[in-house]
GROMACS .gro file of C-alpha atoms in nm:
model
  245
    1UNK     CA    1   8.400   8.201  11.763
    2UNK     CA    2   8.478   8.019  12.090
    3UNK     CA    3   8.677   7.681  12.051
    4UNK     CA    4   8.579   7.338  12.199
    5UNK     CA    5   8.730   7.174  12.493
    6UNK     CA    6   8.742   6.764  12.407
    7UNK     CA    7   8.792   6.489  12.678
    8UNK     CA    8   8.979   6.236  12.501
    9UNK     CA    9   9.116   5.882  12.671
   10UNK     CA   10   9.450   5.728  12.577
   11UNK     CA   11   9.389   5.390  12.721
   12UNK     CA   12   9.568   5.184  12.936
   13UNK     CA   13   9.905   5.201  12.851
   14UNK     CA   14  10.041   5.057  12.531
   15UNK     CA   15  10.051   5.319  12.269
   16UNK     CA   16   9.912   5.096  12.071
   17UNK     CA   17   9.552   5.104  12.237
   18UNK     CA   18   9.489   5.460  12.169
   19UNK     CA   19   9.158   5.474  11.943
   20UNK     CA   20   9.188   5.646  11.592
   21UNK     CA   21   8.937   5.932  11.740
   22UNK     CA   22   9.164   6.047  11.990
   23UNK     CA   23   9.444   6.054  11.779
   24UNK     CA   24   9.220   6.243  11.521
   25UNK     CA   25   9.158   6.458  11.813
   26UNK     CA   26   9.476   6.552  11.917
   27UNK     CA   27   9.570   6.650  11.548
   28UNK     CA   28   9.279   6.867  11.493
   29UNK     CA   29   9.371   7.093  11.864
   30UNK     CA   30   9.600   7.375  11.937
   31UNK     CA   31   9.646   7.318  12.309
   32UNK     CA   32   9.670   6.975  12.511
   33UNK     CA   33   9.543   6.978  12.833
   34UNK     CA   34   9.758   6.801  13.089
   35UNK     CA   35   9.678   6.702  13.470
   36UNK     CA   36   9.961   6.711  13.681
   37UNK     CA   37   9.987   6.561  14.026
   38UNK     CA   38  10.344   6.769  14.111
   39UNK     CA   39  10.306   6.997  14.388
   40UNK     CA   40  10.509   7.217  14.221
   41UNK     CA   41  10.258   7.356  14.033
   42UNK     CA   42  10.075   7.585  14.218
   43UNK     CA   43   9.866   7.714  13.869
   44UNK     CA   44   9.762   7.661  13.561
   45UNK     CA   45  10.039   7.768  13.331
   46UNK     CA   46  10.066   7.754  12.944
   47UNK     CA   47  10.370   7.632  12.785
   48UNK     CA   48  10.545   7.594  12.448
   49UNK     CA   49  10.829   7.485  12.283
   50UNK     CA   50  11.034   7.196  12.360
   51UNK     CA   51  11.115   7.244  12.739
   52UNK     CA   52  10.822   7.059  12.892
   53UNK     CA   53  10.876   7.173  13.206
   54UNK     CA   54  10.615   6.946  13.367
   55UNK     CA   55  10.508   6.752  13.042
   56UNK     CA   56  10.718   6.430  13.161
   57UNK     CA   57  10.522   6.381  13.480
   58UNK     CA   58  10.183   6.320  13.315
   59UNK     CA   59  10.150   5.953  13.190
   60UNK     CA   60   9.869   6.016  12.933
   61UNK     CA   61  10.100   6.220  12.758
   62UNK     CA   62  10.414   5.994  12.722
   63UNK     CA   63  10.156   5.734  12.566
   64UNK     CA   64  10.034   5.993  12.324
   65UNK     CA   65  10.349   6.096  12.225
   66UNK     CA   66  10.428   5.757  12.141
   67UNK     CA   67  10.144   5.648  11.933
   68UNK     CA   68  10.100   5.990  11.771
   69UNK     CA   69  10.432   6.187  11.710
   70UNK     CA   70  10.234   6.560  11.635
   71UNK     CA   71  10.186   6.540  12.026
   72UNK     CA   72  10.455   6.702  12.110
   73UNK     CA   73  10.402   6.974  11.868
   74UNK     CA   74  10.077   7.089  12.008
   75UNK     CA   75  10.109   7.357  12.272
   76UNK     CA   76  10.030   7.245  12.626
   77UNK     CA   77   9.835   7.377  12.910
   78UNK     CA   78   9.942   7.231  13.232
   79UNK     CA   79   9.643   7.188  13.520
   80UNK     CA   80   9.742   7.117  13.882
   81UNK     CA   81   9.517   6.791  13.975
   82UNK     CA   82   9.697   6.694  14.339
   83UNK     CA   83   9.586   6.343  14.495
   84UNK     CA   84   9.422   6.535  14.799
   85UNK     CA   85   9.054   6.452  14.936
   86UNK     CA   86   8.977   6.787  15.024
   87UNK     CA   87   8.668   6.902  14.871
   88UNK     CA   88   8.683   7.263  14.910
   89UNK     CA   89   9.071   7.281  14.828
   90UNK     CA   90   8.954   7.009  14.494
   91UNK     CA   91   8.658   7.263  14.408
   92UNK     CA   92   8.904   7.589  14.424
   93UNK     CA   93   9.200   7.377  14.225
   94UNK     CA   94   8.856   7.247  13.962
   95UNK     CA   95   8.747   7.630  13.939
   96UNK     CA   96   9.089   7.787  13.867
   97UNK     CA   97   9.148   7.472  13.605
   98UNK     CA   98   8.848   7.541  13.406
   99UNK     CA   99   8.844   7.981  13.407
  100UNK     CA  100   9.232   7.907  13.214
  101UNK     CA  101   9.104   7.657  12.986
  102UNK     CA  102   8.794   7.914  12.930
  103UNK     CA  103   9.025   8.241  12.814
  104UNK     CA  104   9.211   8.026  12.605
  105UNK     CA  105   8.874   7.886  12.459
  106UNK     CA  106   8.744   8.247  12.412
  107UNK     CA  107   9.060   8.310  12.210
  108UNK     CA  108   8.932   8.044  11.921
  109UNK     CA  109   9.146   7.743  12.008
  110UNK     CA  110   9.038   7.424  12.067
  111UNK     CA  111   9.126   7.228  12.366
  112UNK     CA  112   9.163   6.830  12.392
  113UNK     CA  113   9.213   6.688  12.772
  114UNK     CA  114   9.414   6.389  12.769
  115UNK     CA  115   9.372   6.140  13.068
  116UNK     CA  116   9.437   5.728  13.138
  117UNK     CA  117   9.205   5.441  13.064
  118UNK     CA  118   8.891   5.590  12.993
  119UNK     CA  119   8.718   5.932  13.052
  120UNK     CA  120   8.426   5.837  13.231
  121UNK     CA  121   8.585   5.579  13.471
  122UNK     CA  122   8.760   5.817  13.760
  123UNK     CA  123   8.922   6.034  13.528
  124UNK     CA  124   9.018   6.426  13.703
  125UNK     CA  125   8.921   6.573  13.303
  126UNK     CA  126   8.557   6.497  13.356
  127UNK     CA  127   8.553   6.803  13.647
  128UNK     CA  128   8.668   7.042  13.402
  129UNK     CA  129   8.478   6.901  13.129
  130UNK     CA  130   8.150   6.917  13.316
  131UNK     CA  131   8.261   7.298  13.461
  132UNK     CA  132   8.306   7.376  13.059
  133UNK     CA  133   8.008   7.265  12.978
  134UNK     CA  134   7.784   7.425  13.212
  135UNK     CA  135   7.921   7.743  13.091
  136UNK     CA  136   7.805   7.698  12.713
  137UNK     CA  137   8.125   7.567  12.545
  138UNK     CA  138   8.105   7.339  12.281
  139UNK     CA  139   8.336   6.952  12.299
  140UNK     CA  140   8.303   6.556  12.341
  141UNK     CA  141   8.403   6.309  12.511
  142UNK     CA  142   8.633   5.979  12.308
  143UNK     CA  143   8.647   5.678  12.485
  144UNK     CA  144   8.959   5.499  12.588
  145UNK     CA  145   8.980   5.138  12.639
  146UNK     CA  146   8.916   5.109  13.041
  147UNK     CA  147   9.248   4.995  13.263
  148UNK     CA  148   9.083   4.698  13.378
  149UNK     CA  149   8.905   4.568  13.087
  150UNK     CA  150   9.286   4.565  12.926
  151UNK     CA  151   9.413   4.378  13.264
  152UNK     CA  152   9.148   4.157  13.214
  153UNK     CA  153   9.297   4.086  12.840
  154UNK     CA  154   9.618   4.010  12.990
  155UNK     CA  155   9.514   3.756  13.222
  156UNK     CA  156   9.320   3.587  12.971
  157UNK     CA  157   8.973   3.598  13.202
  158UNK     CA  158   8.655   3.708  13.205
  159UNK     CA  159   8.518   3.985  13.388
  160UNK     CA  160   8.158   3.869  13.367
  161UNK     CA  161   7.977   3.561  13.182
  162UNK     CA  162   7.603   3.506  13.185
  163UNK     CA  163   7.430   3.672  13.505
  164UNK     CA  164   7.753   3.756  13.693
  165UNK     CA  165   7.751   4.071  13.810
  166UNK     CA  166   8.037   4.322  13.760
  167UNK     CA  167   8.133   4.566  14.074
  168UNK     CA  168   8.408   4.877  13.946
  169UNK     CA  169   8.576   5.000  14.319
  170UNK     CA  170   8.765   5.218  14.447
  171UNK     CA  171   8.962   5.014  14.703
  172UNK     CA  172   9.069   5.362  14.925
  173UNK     CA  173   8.702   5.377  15.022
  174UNK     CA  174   8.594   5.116  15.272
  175UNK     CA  175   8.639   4.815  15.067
  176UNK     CA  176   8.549   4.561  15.339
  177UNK     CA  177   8.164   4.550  15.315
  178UNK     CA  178   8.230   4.613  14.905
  179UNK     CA  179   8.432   4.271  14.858
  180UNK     CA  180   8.102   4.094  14.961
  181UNK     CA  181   7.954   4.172  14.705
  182UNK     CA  182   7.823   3.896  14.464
  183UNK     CA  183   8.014   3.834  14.132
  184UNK     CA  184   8.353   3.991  13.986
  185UNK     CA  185   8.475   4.293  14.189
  186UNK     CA  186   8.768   4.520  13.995
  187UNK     CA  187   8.970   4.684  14.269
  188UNK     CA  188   9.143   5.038  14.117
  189UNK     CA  189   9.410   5.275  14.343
  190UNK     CA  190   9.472   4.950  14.548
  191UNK     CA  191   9.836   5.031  14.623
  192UNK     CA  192   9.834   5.151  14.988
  193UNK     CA  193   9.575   4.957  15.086
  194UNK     CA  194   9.693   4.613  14.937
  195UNK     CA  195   9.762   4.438  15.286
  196UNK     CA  196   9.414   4.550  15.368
  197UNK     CA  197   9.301   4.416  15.125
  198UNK     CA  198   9.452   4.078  15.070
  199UNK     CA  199   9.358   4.032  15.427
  200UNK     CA  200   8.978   4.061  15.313
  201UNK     CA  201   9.027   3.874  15.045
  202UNK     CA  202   9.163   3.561  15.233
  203UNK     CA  203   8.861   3.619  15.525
  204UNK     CA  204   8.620   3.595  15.259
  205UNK     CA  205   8.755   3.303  15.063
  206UNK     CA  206   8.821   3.480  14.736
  207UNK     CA  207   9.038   3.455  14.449
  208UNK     CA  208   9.240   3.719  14.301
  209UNK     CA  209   9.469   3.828  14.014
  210UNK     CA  210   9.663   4.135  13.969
  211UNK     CA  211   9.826   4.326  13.675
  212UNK     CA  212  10.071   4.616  13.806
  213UNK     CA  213  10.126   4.867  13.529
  214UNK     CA  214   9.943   4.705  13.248
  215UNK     CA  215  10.074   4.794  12.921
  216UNK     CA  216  10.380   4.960  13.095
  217UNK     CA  217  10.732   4.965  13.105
  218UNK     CA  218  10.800   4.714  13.454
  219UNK     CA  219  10.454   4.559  13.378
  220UNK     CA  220  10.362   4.259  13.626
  221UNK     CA  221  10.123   3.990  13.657
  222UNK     CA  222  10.014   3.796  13.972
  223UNK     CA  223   9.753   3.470  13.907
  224UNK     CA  224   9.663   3.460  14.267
  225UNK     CA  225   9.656   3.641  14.591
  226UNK     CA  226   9.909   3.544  14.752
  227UNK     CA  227  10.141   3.609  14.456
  228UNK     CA  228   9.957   3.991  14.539
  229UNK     CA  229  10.305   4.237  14.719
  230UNK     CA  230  10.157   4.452  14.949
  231UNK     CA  231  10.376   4.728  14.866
  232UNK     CA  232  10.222   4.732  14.498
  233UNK     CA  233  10.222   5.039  14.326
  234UNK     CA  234   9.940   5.309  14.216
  235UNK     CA  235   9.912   5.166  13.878
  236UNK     CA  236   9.738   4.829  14.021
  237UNK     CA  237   9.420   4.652  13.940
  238UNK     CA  238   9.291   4.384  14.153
  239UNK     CA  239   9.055   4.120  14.000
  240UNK     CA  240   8.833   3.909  14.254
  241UNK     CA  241   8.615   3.666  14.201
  242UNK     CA  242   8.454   3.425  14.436
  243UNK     CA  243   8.619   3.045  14.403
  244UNK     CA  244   8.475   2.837  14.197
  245UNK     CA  245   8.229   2.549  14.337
   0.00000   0.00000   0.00000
């Protein structure tokens, strides 16, 4: 009998945030499924034991370790997931991802994917997750508290009230025409484009806050925009409103 591949989100980044379903989750697997972004890894590649060759570079799975300490007994399958926009090269990288994860499901175990923030929010599991599914297997998907719905939290604001409306971005994709968009705008993978986008944000009159690795060691909080360094890092969330009448 085939096992089941599971999409599981560790939240933000306080160990503490992790839901009781993926913890359950990662107890009840064989094999952890970890993206890496090293280009080092070429492959997919199974490991075990206590080396971890490549197990340190994947945030989701320091967090896990910490809130749950059978993580590191689990055995782990390491998928290459670089930050490239190629589609073809992505699709190839996807393909290769999701035929390992499918021998090792034929073998009986079960598989849990463990990614940031939440599962359905820009997370690089869902591709194999939808690949798996296509081709019959068997798995779920456990929500993770969402990075910016915890930033929110820690700068004690709302992201919507009454009709507001509520505008998820990627700010690498021609943000411009996006920031005029009515209501509360959440700006994720900011960090090379925060001078272009400050420089928005002052040209349409705008306020914003920022929380740089939220939950994190080296977490940082900005209350307004021009608090904002442009040379923030990847693990930044931007939220803009428009100022107040």
């Amino acid at each position: 009998m085939a096992g089941r591949f599971d999409l599981a989100g560790v939240g933000p980044g306080d160990p503490e945030l992790m839901t009781i379903k993926t913890i359950r989750a990662i107890k009840a697997c064989q094999i952890l499924v970890l993206p890496i972004g090293s280009p080092e890894l070429k492959k997919p590649e199974l490991e075990e034991g206590e080396e971890e060759t490549f197990a340190k570079e994947c945030l989701a799975y320091r967090i896990a370790c910490e809130a749950e300490p059978e993580t590191k007994k689990k055995l782990r399958l390491y998928l290459p997931m670089p930050m490239i926009k190629e589609k073809k090269l992505l699709k190839e990288i996807h393909d290769a991802g999701a035929k390992k994860a499918a021998e090792l499901l034929e073998k009986g175990k079960n598989l849990v994917f463990l990614t940031l923030g939440d599962p359905t929010v820009y997370s690089t599991g869902i591709y194999i997750y939808k690949r798996l599914k296509k081709m019959g297997y068997q798995g779920e998907i456990f929500s993770g508290i969402p990075s910016f719905c915890a930033v929110a939290a820690r700068l004690e604001i709302p992201l919507a009230e009454n009709r507001q409306e509520l505008h998820v971005l990627p700010a690498s994709y021609g943000i411009e025409e996006k920031l005029k968009l009515p209501g509360t705008k959440v700006l994720m993978k900011t960090g090379k484009k925060m001078a272009q986008v400050k420089a928005v944000l002052k040209e349409e009159g705008q306020q914003a806050k920022m929380v740089m690795n939220c939950g994190l060691d080296g977490e940082k909080i900005y209350k307004c925009t021009e608090e904002i360094p442009e040379d923030a890092g990847y693990f930044s969330i931007v939220i803009a409103k428009e100022k107040e009448k």
